[in-house]
mmCIF file of C-alpha atoms in Angstrom:
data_model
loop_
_atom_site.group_PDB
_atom_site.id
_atom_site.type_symbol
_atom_site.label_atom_id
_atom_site.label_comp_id
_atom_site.label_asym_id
_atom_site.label_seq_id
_atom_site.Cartn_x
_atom_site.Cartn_y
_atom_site.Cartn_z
ATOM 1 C CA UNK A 273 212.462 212.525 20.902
ATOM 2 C CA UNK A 274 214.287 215.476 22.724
ATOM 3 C CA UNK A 275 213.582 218.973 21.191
ATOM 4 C CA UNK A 276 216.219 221.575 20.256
ATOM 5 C CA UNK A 277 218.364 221.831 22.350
ATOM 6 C CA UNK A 278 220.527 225.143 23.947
ATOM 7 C CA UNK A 279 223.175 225.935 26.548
ATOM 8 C CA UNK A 280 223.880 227.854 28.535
ATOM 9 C CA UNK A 281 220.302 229.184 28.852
ATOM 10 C CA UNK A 282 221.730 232.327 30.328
ATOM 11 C CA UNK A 283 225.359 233.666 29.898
ATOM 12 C CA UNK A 284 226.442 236.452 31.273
ATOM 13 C CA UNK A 285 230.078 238.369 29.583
ATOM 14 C CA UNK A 286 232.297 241.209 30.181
ATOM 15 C CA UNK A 287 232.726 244.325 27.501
ATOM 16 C CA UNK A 288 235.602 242.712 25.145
ATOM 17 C CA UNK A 289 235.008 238.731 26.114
ATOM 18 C CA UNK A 290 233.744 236.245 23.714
ATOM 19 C CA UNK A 291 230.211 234.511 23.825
ATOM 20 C CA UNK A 292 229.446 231.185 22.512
ATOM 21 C CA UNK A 293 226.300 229.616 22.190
ATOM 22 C CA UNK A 294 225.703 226.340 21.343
ATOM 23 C CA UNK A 295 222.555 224.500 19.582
ATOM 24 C CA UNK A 296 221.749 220.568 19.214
ATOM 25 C CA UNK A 297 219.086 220.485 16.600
ATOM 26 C CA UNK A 298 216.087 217.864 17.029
ATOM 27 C CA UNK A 299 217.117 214.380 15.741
ATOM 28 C CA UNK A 300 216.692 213.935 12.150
ATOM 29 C CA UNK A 301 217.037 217.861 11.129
ATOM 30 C CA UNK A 302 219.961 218.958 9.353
ATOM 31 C CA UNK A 303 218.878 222.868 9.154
ATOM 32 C CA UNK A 304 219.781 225.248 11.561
ATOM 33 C CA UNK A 305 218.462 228.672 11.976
ATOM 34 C CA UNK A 306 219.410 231.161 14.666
ATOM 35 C CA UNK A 307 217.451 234.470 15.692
ATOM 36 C CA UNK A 308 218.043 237.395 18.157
ATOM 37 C CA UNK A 309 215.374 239.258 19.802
ATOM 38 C CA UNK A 310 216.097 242.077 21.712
ATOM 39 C CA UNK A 311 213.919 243.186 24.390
ATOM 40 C CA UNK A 312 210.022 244.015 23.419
ATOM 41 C CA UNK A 313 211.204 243.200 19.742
ATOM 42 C CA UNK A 314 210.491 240.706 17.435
ATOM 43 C CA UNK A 315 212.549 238.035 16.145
ATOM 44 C CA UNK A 316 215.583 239.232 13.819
ATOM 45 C CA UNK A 317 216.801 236.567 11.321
ATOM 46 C CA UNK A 318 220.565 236.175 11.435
ATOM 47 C CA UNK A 319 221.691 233.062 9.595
ATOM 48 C CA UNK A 320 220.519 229.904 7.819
ATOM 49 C CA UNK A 321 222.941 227.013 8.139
ATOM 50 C CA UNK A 322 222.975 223.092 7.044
ATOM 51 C CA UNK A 323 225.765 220.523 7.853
ATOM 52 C CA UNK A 324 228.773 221.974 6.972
ATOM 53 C CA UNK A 325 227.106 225.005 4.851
ATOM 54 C CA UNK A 326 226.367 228.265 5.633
ATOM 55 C CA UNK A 327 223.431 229.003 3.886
ATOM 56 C CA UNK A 328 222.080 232.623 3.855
ATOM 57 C CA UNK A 329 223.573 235.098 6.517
ATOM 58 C CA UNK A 330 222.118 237.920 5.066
ATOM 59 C CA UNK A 331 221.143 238.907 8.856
ATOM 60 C CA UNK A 332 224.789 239.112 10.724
ATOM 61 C CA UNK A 333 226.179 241.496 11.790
ATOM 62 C CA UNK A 334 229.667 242.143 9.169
ATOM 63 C CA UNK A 335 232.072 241.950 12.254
ATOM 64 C CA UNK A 336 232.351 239.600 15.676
ATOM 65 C CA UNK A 337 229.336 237.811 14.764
ATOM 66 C CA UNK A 338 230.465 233.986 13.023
ATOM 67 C CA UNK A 339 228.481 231.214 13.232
ATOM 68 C CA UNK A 340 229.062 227.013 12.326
ATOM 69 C CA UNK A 341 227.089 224.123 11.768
ATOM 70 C CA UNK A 342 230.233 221.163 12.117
ATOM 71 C CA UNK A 343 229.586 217.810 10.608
ATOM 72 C CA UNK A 344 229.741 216.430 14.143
ATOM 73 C CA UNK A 345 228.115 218.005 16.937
ATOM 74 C CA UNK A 346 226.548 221.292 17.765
ATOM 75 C CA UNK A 347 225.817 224.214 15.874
ATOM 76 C CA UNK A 348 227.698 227.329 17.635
ATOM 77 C CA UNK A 349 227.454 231.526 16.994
ATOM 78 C CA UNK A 350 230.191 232.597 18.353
ATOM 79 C CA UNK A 351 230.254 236.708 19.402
ATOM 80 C CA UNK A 352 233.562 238.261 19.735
ATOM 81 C CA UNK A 353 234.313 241.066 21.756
ATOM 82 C CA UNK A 354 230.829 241.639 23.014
ATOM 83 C CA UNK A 355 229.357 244.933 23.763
ATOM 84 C CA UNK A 356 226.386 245.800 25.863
ATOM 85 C CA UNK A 357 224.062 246.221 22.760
ATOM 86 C CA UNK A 358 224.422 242.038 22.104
ATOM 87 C CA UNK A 359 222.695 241.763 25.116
ATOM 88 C CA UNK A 360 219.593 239.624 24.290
ATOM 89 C CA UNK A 361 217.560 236.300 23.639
ATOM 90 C CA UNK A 362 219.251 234.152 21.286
ATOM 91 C CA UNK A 363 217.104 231.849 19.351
ATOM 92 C CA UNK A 364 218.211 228.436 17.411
ATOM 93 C CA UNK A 365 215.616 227.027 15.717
ATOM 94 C CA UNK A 366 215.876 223.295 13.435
ATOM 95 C CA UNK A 367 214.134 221.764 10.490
ATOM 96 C CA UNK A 368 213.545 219.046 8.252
ATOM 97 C CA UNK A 369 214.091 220.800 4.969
ATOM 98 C CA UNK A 370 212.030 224.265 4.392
ATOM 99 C CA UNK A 371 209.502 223.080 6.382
ATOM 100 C CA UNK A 372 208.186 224.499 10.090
ATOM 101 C CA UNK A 373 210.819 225.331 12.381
ATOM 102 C CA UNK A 374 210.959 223.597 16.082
ATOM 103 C CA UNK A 375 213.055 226.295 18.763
ATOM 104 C CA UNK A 376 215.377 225.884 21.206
ATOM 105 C CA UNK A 377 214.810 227.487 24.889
ATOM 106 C CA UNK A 378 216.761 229.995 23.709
ATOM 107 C CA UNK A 379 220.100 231.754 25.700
ATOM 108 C CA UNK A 380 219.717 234.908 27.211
ATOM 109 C CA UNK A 381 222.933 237.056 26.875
ATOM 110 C CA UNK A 382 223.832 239.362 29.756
ATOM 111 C CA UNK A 383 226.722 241.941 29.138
ATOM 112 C CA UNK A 384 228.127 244.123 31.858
ATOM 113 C CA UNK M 428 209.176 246.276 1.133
ATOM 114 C CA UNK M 429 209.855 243.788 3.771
ATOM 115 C CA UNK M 430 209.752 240.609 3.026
ATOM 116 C CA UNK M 431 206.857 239.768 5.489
ATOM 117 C CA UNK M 432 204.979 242.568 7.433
ATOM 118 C CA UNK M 433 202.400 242.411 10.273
ATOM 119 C CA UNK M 434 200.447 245.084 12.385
ATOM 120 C CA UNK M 435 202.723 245.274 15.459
ATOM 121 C CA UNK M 436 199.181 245.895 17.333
ATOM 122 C CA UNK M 437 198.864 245.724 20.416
ATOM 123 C CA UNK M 438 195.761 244.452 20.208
ATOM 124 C CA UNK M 439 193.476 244.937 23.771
ATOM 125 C CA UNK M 440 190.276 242.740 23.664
ATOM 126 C CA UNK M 441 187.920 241.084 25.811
ATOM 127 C CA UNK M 442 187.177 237.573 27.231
ATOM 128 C CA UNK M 443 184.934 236.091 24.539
ATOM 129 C CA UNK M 444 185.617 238.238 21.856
ATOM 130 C CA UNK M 445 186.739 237.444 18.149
ATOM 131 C CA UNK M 446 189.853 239.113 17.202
ATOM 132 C CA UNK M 447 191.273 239.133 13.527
ATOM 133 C CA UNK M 448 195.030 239.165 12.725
ATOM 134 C CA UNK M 449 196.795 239.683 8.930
ATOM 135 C CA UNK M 450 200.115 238.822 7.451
ATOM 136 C CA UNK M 451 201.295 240.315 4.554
ATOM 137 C CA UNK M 452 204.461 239.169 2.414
ATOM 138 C CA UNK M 453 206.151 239.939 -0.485
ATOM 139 C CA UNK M 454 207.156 236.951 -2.551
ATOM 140 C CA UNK M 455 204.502 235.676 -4.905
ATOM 141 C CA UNK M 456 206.292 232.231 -5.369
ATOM 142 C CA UNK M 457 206.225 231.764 -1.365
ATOM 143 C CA UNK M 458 204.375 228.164 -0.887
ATOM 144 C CA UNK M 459 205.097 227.493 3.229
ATOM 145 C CA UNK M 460 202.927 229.779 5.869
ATOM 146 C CA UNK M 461 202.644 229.226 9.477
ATOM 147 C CA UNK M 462 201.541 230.819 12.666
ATOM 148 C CA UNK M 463 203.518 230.999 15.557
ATOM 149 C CA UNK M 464 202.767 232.193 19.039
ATOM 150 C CA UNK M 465 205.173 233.522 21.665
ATOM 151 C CA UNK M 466 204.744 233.850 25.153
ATOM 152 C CA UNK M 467 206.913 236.608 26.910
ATOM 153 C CA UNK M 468 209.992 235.616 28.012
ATOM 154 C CA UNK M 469 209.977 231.794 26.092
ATOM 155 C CA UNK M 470 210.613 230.521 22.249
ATOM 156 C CA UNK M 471 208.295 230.522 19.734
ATOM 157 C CA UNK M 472 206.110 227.688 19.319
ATOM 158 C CA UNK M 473 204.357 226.677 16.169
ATOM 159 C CA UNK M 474 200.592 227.437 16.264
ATOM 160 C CA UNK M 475 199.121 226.310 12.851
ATOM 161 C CA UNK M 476 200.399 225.961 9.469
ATOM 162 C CA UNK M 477 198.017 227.467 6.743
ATOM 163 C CA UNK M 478 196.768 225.640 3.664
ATOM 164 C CA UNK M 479 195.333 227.005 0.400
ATOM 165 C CA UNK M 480 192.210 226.137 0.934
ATOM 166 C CA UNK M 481 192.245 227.766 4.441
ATOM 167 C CA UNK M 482 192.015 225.524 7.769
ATOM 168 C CA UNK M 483 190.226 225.329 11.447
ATOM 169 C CA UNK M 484 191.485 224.200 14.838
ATOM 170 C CA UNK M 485 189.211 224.575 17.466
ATOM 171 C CA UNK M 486 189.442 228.519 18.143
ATOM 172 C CA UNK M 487 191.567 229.288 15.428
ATOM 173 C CA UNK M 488 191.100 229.821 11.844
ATOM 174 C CA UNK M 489 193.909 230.606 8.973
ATOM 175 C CA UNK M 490 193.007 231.914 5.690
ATOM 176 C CA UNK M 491 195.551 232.293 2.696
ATOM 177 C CA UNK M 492 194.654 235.040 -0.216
ATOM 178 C CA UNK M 493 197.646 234.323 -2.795
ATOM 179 C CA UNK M 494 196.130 236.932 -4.885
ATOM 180 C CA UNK M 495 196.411 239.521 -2.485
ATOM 181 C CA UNK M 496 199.779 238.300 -0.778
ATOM 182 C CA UNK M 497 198.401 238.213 2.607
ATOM 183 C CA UNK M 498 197.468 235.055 5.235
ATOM 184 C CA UNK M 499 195.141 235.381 8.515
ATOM 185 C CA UNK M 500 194.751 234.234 11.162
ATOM 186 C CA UNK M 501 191.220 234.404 13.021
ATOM 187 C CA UNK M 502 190.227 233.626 17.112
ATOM 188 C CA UNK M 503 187.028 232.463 18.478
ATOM 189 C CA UNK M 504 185.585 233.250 21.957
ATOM 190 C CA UNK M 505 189.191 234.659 22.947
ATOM 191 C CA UNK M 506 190.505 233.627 26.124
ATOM 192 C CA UNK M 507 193.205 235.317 28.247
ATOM 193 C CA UNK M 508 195.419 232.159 28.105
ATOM 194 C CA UNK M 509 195.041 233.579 23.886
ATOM 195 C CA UNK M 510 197.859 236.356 25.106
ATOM 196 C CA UNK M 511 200.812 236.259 23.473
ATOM 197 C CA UNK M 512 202.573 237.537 20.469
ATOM 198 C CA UNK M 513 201.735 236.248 17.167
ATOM 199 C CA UNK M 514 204.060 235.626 14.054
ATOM 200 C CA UNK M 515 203.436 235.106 10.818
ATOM 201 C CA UNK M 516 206.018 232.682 8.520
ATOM 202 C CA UNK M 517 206.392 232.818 5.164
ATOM 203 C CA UNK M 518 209.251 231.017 2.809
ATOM 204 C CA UNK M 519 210.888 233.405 0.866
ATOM 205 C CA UNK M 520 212.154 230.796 -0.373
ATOM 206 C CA UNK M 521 213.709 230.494 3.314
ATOM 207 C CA UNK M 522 212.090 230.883 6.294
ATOM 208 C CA UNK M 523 210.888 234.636 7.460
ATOM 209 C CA UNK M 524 209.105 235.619 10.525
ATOM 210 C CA UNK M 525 207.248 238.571 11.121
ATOM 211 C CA UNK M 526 207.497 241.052 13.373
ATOM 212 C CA UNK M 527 204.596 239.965 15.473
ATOM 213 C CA UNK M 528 201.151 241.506 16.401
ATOM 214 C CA UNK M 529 200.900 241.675 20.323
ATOM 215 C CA UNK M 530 197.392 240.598 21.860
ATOM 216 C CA UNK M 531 196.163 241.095 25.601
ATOM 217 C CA UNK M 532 192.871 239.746 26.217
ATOM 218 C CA UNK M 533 191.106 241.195 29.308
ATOM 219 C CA UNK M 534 188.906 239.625 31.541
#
């Protein structure tokens, strides 16, 4: 039973180019979360999504920042016009309902 | 408040020693807590969830006081393979992580 899933593992952007991440939850788990974590900081919720549904993003940034859980396929957060301060881990993590969360590797996000 | 704090530490201790971590949170109708670890540089992985009536793996211990609003989580005999970060969960109703409480064990 393959894990979460993420590519690219490491992207690196240009000031003003788009990002997109992409996340394959674990079979079976229809809840997506996804988390950045800077450098020596902790984990920062961002948003809470199920199939179709954006749940809670009560942790995204209001502008550049969207993110989509599609009734087929991945889960992608998409980051427009990236600046050097999105530089960092991103985070997807999937459950079975409110239970624990499994994570992805994670994709580190270089800006230049 | 925040929804679910920890003591950002770090904590410095050494080989063999017992080391004592809380979590405190904010919701009183919260009824999901874990403990995660992280390792530098790599996700989070789950640790131990923690019951009511408190639980034990190996090392490890995790204590829930509902009254107070806080969970724990205890280590035996530390060993330096223990370093890490450690996160707290709580549902609030959804999922919230702590900040983390950073522990080095020394040999």
């Amino acid at each position: 039973n393959a894990g979460v899933m993420q590519n690219p593992r490491h992207l690196v952007r240009r000031r003003g180019q788009e990002a997109r991440l992409r996340c394959s939850p674990m079979k079976g788990h229809s809840h997506v979360y996804w988390y950045r974590q800077l450098p020596e900081e902790g984990l920062k919720f961002m948003v809470y999504l199920q199939k179709e549904n954006i749940i809670d993003e009560s942790g995204m940034p209001k502008e550049r920042f969207s993110a989509e859980f599609p009734k087929e396929g991945p889960s992608i957060l998409r980051i427009q016009q990236v600046v050097r301060g999105d530089s960092a881990a991103y985070f997807c993590a999937s459950s079975r309902g409110n239970n624990e969360q499994f994570f992805g590797p994670g994709t580190r996000l270089t800006v230049l | 408040r925040k929804e679910v704090e920890q003591d950002p530490g770090p904590f410095n201790v050494p080989e063999g020693a017992t080391v004592a971590f809380n979590c405190t949170y904010s919701n009183s109708a919260s009824q999901s807590f874990f403990w995660y670890r992280q390792d530098c540089r790599k996700e989070p992985k789950l640790l131990m969830s923690v019951y009511s009536s408190g639980n034990e793996d190996g090392r490890f211990t995790a204590q829930l006081n509902r009254a107070s609003q806080y969970i724990s989580l205890l280590i035996r005999d530390s060993k330096l393979s223990d370093s890490a970060t450690y996160l707290c969960v709580v549902n609030t109703p959804d999922m919230r992580f702590g900040a983390g409480t950073r522990l080095t064990v020394k040999p």
